[in-house]
Short mmCIF file of C-alpha atoms and ligand atoms in Angstrom, two decimals:
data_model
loop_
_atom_site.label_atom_id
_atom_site.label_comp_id
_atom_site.label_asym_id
_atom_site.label_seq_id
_atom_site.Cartn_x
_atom_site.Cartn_y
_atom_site.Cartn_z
CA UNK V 1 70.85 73.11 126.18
CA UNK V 2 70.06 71.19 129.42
CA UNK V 3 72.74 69.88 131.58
CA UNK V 4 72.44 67.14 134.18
CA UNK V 5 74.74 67.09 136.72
CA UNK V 6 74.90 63.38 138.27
CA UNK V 7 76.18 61.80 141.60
CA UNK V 8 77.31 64.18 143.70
CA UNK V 9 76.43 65.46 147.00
CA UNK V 10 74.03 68.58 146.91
CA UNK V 11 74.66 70.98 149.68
CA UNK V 12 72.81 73.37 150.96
CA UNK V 13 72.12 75.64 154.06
CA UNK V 14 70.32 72.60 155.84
CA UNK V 15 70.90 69.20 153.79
CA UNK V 16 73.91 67.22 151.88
CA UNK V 17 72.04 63.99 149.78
CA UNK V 18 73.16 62.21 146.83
CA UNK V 19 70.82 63.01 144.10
CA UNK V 20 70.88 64.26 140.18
CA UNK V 21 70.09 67.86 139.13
CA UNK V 22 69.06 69.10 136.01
CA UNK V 23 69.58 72.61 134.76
CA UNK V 24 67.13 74.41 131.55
CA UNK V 25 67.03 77.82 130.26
CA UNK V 26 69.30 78.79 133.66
CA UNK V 27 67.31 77.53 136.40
CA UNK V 28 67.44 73.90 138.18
CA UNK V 29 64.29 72.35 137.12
CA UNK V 30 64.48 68.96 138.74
CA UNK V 31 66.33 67.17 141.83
CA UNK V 32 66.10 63.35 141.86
CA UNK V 33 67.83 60.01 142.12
CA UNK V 34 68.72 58.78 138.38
CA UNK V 35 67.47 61.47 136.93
CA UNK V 36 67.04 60.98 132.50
CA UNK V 37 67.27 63.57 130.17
CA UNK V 38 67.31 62.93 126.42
CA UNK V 39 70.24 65.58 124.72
CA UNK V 40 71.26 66.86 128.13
CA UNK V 41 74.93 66.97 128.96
CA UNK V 42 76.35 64.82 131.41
CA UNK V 43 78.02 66.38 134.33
CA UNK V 44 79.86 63.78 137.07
CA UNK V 45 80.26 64.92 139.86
CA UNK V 46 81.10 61.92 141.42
CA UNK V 47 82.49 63.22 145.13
CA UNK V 48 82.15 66.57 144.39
CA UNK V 49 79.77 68.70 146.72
CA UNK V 50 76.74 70.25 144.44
CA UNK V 51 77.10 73.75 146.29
CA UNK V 52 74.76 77.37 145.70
CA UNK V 53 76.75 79.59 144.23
CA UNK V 54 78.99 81.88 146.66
CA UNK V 55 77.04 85.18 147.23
CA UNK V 56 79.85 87.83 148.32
CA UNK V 57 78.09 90.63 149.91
CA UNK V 58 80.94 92.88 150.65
CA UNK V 59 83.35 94.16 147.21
CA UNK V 60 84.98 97.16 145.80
CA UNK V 61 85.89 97.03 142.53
CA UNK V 62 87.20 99.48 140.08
CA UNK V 63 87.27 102.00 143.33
CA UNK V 64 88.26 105.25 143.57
CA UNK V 65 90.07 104.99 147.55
CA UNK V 66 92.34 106.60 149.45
CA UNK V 67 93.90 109.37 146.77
CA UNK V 68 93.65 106.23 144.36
CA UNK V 69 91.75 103.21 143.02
CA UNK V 70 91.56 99.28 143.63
CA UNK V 71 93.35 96.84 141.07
CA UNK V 72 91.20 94.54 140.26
CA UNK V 73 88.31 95.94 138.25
CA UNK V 74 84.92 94.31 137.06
CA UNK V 75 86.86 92.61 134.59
CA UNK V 76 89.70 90.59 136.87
CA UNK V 77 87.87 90.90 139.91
CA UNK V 78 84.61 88.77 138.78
CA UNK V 79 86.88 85.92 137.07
CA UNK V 80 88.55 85.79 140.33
CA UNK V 81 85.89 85.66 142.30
CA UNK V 82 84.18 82.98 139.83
CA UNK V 83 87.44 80.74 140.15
CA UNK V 84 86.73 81.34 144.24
CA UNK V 85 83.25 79.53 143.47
CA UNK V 86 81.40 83.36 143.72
CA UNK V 87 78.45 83.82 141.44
CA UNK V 88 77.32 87.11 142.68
CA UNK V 89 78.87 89.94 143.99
CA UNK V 90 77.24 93.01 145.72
CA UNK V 91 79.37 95.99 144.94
CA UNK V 92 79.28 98.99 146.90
CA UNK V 93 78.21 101.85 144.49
CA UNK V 94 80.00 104.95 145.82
CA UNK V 95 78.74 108.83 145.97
CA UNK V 96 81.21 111.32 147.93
CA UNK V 97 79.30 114.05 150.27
CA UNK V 98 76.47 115.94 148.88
CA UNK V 99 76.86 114.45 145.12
CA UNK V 100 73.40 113.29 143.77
CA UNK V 101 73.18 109.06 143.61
CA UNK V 102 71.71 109.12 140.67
CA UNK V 103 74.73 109.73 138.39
CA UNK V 104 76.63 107.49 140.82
CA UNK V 105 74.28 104.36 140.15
CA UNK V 106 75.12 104.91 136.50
CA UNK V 107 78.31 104.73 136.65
CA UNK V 108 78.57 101.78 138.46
CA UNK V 109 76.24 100.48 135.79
CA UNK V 110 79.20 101.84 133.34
CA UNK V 111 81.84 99.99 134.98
CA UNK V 112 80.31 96.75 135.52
CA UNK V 113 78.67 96.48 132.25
CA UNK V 114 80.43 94.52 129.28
CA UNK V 115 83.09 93.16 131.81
CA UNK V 116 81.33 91.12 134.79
CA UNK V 117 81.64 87.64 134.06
CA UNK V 118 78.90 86.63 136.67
CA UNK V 119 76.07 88.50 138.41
CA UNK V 120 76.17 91.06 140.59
CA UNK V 121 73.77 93.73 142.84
CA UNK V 122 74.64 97.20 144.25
CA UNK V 123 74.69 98.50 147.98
CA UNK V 124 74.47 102.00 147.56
CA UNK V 125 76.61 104.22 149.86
CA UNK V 126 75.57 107.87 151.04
CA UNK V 127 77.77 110.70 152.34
CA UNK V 128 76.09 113.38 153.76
CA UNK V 129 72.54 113.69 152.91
CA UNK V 130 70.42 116.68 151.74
CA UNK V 131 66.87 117.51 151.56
CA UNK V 132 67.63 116.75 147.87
CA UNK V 133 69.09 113.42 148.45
CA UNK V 134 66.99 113.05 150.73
CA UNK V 135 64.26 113.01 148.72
CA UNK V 136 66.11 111.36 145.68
CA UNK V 137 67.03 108.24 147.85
CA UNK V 138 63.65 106.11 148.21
CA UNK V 139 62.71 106.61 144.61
CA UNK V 140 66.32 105.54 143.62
CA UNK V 141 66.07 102.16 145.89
CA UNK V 142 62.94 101.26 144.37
CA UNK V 143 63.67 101.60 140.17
CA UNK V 144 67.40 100.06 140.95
CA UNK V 145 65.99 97.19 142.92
CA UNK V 146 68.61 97.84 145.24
CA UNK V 147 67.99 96.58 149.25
CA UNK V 148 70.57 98.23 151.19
CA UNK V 149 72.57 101.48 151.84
CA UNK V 150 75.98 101.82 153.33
CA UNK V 151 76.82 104.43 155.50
CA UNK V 152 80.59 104.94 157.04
CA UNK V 153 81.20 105.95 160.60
CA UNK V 154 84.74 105.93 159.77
CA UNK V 155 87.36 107.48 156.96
CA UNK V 156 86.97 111.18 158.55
CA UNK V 157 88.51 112.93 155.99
CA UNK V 158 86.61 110.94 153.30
CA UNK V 159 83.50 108.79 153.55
CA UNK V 160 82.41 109.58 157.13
CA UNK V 161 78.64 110.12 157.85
CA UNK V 162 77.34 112.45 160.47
CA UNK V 163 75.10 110.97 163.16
CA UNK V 164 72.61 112.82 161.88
CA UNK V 165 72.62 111.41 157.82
CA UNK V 166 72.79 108.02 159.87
CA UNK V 167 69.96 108.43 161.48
CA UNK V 168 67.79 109.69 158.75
CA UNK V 169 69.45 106.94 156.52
CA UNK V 170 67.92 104.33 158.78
CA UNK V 171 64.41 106.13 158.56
CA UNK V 172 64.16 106.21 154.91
CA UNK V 173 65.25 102.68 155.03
CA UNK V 174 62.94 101.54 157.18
CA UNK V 175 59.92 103.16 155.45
CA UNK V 176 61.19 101.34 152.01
CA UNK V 177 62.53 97.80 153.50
CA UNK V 178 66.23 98.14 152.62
CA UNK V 179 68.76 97.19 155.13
CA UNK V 180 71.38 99.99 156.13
CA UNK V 181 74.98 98.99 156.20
CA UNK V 182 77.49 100.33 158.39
CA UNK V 183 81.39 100.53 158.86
CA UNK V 184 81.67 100.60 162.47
CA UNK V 185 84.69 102.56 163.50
CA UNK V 186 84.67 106.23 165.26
CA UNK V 187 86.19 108.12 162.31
CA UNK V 188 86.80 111.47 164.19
CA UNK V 189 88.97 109.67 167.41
CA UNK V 190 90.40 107.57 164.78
CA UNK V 191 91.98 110.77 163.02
CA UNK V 192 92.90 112.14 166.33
CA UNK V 193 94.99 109.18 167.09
CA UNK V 194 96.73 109.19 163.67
CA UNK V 195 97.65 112.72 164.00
CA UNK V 196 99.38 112.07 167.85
CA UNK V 197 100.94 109.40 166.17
CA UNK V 198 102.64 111.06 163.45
CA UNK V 199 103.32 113.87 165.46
CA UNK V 200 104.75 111.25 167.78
CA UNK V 201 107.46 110.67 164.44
CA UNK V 202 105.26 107.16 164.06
CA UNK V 203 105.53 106.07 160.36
CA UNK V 204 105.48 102.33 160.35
CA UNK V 205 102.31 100.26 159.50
CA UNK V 206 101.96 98.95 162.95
CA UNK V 207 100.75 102.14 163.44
CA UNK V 208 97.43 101.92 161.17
CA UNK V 209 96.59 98.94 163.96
CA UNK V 210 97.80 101.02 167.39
CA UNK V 211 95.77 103.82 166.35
CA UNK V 212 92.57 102.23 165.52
CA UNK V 213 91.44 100.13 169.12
CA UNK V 214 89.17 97.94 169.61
CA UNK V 215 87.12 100.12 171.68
CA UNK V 216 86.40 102.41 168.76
CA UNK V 217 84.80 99.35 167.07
CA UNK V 218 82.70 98.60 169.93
CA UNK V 219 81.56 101.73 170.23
CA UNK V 220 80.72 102.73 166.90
CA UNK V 221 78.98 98.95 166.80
CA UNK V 222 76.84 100.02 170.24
CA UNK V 223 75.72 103.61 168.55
CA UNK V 224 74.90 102.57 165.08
CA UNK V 225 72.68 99.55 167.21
CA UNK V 226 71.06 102.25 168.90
CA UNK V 227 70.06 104.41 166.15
CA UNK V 228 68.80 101.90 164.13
CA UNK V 229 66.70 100.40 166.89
CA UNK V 230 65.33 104.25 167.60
CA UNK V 231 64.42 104.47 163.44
CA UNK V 232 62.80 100.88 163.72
CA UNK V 233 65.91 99.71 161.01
CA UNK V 234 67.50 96.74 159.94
CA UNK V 235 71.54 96.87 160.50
CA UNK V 236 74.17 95.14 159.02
CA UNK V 237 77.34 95.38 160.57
CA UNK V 238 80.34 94.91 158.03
CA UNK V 239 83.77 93.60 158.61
CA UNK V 240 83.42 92.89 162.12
CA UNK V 241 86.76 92.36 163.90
CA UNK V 242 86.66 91.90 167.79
CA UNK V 243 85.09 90.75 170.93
CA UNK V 244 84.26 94.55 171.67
CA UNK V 245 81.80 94.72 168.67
CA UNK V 246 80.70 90.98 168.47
CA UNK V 247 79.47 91.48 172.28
CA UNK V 248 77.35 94.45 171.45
CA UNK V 249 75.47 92.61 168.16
CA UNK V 250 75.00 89.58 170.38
CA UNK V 251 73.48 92.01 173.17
CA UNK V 252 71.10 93.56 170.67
CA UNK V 253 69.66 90.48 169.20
CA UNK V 254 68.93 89.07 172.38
CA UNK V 255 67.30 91.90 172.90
CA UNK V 256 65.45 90.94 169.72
CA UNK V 257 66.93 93.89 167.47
CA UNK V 258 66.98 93.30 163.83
CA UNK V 259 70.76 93.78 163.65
CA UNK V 260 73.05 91.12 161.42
CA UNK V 261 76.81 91.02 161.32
CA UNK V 262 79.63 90.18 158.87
CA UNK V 263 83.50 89.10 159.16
CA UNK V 264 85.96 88.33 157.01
CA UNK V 265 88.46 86.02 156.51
CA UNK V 266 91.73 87.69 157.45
CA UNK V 267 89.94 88.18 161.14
CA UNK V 268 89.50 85.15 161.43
CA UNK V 269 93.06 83.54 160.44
CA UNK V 270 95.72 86.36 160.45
CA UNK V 271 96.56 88.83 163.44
CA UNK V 272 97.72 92.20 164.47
CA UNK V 273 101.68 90.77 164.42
CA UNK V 274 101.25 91.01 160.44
CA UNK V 275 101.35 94.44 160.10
CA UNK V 276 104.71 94.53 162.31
CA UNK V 277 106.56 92.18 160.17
CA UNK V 278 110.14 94.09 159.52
CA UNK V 279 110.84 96.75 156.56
CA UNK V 280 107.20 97.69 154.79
CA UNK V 281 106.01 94.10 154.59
CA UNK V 282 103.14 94.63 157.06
CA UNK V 283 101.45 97.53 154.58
CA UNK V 284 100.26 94.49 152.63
CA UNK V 285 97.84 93.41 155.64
CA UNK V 286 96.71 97.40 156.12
CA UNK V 287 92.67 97.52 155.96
CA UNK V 288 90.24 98.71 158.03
CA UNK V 289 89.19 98.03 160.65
CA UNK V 290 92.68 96.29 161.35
CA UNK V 291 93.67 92.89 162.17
CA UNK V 292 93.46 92.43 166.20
CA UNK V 293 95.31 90.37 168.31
CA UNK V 294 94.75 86.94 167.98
CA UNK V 295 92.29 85.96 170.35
CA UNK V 296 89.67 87.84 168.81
CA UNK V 297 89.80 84.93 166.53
CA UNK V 298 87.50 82.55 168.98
CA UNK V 299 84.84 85.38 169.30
CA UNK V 300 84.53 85.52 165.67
CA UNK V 301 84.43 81.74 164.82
CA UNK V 302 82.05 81.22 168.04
CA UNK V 303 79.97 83.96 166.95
CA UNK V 304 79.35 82.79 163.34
CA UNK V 305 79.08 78.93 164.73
CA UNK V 306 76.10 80.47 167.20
CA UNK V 307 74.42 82.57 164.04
CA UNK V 308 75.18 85.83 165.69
CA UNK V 309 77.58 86.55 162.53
CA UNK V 310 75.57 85.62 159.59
CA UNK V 311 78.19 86.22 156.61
CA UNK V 312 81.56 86.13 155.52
CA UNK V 313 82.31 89.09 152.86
CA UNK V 314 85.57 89.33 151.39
CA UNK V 315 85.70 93.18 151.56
CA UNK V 316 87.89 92.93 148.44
CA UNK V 317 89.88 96.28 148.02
CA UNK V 318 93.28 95.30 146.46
CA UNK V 319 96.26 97.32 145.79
CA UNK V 320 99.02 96.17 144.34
CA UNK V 321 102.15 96.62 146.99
CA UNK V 322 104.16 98.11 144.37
CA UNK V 323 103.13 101.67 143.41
CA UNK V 324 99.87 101.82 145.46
CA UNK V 325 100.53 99.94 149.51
CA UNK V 326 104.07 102.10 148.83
CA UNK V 327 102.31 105.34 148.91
CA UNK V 328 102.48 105.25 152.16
CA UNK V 329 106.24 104.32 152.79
CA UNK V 330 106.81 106.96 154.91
CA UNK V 331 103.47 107.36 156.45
CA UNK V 332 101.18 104.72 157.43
CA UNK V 333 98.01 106.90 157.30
CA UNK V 334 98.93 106.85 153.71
CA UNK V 335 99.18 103.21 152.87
CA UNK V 336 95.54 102.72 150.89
CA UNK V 337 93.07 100.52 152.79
CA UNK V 338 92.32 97.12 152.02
CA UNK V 339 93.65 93.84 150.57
CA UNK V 340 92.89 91.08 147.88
CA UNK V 341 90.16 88.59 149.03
CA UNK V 342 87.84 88.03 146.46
CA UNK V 343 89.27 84.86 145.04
CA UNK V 344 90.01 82.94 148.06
CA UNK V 345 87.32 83.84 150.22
CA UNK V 346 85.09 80.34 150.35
CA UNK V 347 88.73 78.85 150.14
CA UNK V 348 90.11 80.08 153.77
CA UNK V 349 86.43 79.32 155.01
CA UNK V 350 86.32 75.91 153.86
CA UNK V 351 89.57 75.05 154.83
CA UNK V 352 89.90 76.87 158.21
CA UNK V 353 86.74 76.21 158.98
CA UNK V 354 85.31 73.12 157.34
CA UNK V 355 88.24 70.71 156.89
CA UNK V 356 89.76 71.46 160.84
CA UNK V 357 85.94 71.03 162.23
CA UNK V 358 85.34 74.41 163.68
CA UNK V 359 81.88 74.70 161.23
CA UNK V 360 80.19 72.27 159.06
CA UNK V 361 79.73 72.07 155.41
CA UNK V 362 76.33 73.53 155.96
CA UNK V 363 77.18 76.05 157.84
CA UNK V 364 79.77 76.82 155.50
CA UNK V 365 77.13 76.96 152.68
CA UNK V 366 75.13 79.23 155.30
CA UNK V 367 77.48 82.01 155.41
CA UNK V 368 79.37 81.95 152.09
CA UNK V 369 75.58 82.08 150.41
CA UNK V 370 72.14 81.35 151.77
CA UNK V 371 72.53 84.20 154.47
CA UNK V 372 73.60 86.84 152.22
CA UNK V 373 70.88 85.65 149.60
CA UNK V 374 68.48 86.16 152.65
CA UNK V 375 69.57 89.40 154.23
CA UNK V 376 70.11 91.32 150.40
CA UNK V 377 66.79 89.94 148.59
CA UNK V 378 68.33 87.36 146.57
CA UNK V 379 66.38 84.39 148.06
CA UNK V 380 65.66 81.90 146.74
CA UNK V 381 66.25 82.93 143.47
CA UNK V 382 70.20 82.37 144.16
CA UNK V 383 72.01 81.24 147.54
CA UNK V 384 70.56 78.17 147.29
CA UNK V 385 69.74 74.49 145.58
CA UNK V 386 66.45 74.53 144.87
CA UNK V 387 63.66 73.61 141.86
CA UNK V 388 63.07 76.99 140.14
CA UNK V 389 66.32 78.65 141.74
CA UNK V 390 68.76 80.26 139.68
CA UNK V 391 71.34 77.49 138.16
CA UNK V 392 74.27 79.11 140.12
CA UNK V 393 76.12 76.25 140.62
CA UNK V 394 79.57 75.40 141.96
CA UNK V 395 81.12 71.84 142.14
CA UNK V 396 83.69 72.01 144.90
CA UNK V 397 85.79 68.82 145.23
CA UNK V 398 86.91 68.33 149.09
CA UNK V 399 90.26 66.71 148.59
CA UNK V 400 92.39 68.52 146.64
CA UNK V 401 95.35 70.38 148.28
CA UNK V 402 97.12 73.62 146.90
CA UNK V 403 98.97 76.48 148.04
CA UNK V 404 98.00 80.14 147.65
CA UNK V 405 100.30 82.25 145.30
CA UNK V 406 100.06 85.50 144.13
CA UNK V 407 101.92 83.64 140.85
CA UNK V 408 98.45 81.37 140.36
CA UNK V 409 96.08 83.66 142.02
CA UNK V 410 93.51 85.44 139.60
CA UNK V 411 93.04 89.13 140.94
CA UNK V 412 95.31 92.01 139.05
CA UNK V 413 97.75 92.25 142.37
CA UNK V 414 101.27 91.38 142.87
CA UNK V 415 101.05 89.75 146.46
CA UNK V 416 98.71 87.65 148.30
CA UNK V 417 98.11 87.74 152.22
CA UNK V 418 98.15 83.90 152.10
CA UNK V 419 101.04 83.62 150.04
CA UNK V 420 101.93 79.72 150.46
CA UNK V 421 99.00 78.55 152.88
CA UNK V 422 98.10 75.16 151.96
CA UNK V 423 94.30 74.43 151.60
CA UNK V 424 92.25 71.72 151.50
CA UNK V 425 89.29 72.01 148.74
CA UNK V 426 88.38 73.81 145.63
CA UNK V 427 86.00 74.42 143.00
CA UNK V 428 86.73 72.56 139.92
CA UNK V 429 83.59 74.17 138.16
CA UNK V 430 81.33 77.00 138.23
CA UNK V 431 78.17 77.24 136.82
CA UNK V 432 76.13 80.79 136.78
CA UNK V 433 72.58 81.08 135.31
CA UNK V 434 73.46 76.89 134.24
CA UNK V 435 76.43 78.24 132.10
CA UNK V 436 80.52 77.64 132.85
CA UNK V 437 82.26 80.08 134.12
CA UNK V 438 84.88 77.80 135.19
CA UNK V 439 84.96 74.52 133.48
CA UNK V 440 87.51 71.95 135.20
CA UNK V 441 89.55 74.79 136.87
CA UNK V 442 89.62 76.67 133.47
CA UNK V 443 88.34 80.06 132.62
CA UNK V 444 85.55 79.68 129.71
CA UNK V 445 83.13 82.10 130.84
CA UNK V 446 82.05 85.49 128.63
CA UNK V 447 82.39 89.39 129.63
CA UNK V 448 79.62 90.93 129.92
CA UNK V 449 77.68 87.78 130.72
CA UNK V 450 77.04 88.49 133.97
CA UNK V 451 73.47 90.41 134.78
CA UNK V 452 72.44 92.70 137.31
CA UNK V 453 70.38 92.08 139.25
CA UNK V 454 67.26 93.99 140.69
CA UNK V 455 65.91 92.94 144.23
CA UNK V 456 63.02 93.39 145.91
CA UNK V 457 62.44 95.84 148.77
CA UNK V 458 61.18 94.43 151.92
CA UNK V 459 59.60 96.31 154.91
CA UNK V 460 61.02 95.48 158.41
CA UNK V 461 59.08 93.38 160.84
CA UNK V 462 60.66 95.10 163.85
CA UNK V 463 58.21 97.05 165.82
CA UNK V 464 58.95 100.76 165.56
CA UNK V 465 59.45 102.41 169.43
CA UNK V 466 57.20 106.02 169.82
CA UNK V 467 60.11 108.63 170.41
O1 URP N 501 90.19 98.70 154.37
C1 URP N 501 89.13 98.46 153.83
N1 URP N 501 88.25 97.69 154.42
N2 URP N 501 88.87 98.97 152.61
C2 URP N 501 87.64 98.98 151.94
C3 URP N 501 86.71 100.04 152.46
C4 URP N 501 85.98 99.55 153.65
O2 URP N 501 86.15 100.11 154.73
O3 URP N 501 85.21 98.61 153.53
ZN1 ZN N 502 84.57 99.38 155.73
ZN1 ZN N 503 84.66 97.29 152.44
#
């Protein structure tokens, strides 16, 4: 069935024009002023921006975490993020330590498979490597179609990487093309400053902030810079929080490194204070790294604005506040890590960002999709609107008002960060592969309709240095 969406404005990375767009077997097949199509249906979009789907680079669903495992699943998570105007998530795959990532692959496959209502990629994340790993790694890259690893220089007790697996992770990528991502945060300190803490009699979730500085952001950020400059890699920073780190990406690319950053929303709307609200109320704003201080907040949004931060993620990791954020009641180092973005992701962006004129609708488009599309393979197959692209389409109308409520909010949690923010804007329908998802702000999509999707490795163009 073809579909031809009418009058609105299509926006991408670089343009907003009135024109028509008609969708066949999935893909947009033309772009025109009063466009015809005998037996297509009619879509108005009359004032409603004709956006690329959202391209979330940065989720963990159905996650085993922190002595348990994230709410929303493929199931919840994916209709949430399709009512946020997301088409495609990239999901980080997890192994722990020395386990083979074969096995690990599949199960992701297992998990996502029959539930994910739109499509979705894996990044997939190494402990320690061995020579068998090692060896098991490019091979795996290559039949997955997967473009990028994710290493952790933080979680110490859990996820953390040696220098050493770094390192060789950002060889093998380099020789294959993927991009190596990295959680920038000195693990080992980190647990050293938890422990004085507690021994200190420190239980409150203020603490999870005062014992993860700044400083161990920026230099986590300057290291991993370093070694993947010495391997010849490409970097992507996740979840970057603070002047400290921004500084040292901006450094590095004017240096002409191949190094690309991420934030989030909460970093750049919500603040340390959060987490010292009074009773337990601040576990709900307990991820990692933390929320700063609140004039971080200008470094981030001038740092996207300038195209030293390419992407927004939503680093999605929710847990409900009752039974899992009240693990750690009586010890912060307990409280699991991470909070419930998924859904309102493009939502804070647009709003904050957009509608009070700190970016514009194209840059908007830029980092909620075309940069992510670019950085992970996807382009220009999806991230943006295009003849022969991928009919991932969102219609996002630019007036509406709401408020944010965990009581209307899609993802399998009982709170919500913004609970009762008003924002401006919202997707009224979502198109993925040039079939609803959401259909005038109602779920119609299918489980299980959502594909995976297998990208294409890319070899670096930075020169390698002779060490
Ligand atoms: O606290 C967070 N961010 N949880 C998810 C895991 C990670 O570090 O990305
Ligand atoms: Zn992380
Ligand atoms: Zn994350």
């Amino acid at each position: 069935m073809k579909k031809l969406i009418t009058g609105g404005l299509i926006t991408t990375a670089t343009d907003v024009y009135e024109a028509d767009l008609l969708i066949e077997n999935g893909k947009i097949v033309q772009i025109g002023k009063n466009l015809l199509a005998e037996g297509a249906e009619i879509i108005d979009a009359a004032g409603k921006y004709v956006m690329p789907g959202g391209i979330d680079p940065h989720t963990h669903l159905d996650m085993p975490f922190n002595n348990t495992v994230t709410d929303d699943d493929w199931k919840s998570g994916t209709i949430a993020a399709a009512f946020g105007g997301t088409t495609t998530i990239l999901d980080f795959c997890l192994t722990a330590g020395e386990e083979k990532l074969g096995p690990a692959v599949e199960k992701w496959h297992e998990k996502a498979k029959g539930n994910s209502v739109i499509d979705y990629g894996f990044h997939l994340m190494i402990g320690e490597l061995t020579p068998e790993t090692e060896a098991e790694l490019p091979v795996l890259l290559e039949q997955e179609g997967i473009t990028s690893v994710k290493v952790f220089m933080a979680y110490a007790k859990e996820f953390q990487a040696s220098d050493r697996t770094l390192f060789k992770a950002f060889k093998i990528a380099k020789e294959v093309g993927a991009v190596v991502m990295v959680h920038c945060e000195n693990g080992s300190v980190i647990d050293e400053l938890v422990e004085e803490a507690k021994q200190a009699g420190h239980t409150a979730p203020i603490y999870h902030a005062l014992t993860r500085p700044v400083e161990l952001e920026g230099e986590a950020t300057k290291r991993a810079i370093e070694l993947a400059h010495i391997a010849g890699a490409k970097l992507y920073v996740v979840h970057v929080t603070c002047k400290e780190a921004v500084d040292e990406i901006i450094a590095a690319r004017e240096k002409g490194y191949d190094v690309y950053g991420e934030t989030c929303p909460p970093y750049l709307t919500l603040d340390q204070s959060a987490l010292a609200q009074p009773g337990f109320e601040g576990a709900k704003y307990v991820w990692s790294p933390p929320l700063r201080p609140k004039s971080h907040q200008t470094h981030l949004w001038n740092a996207l604005k300038a195209k030293q931060l390419q992407t927004i993620g939503s680093d999605q990791c929710s847990f409900s506040f009752n039974g899992k954020k009240q693990l750690g009641l009586n010890d912060f180092s307990k409280i699991p890590n991470g909070g419930p973005f998924i859904e309102d992701r493009c939502a804070i962006l647009y709003s904050e960002g957009v509608a009070k004129g700190k970016i514009s609708i194209n840059e908007f488009v830029d980092m909620t999709s075309t940069s992510a599309a670019k950085i992970f393979g996807l382009y220009p197959q999806k991230g943006t609107i295009a003849i022969g692209s991928d009919a991932d389409i969102v219609l996002f109308d630019p007036t509406v008002k709401r408020e944010i409520s965990a009581n209307t909010h899609h993802m399998n949690v009982d709170y919500n960060p913004y609970e009762g923010w008003e924002v401006t804007g919202e997707p009224v329908s979502v198109l993925v592969r040039g079939e609803y998802v959401i259909k005038n702000k109602e779920f119609v999509g299918v489980l299980g309709s959502g594909q995976y999707i297998k990208r294409q490795l890319t070899p670096t163009t930075v020169e390698v240095i002779n060490i």
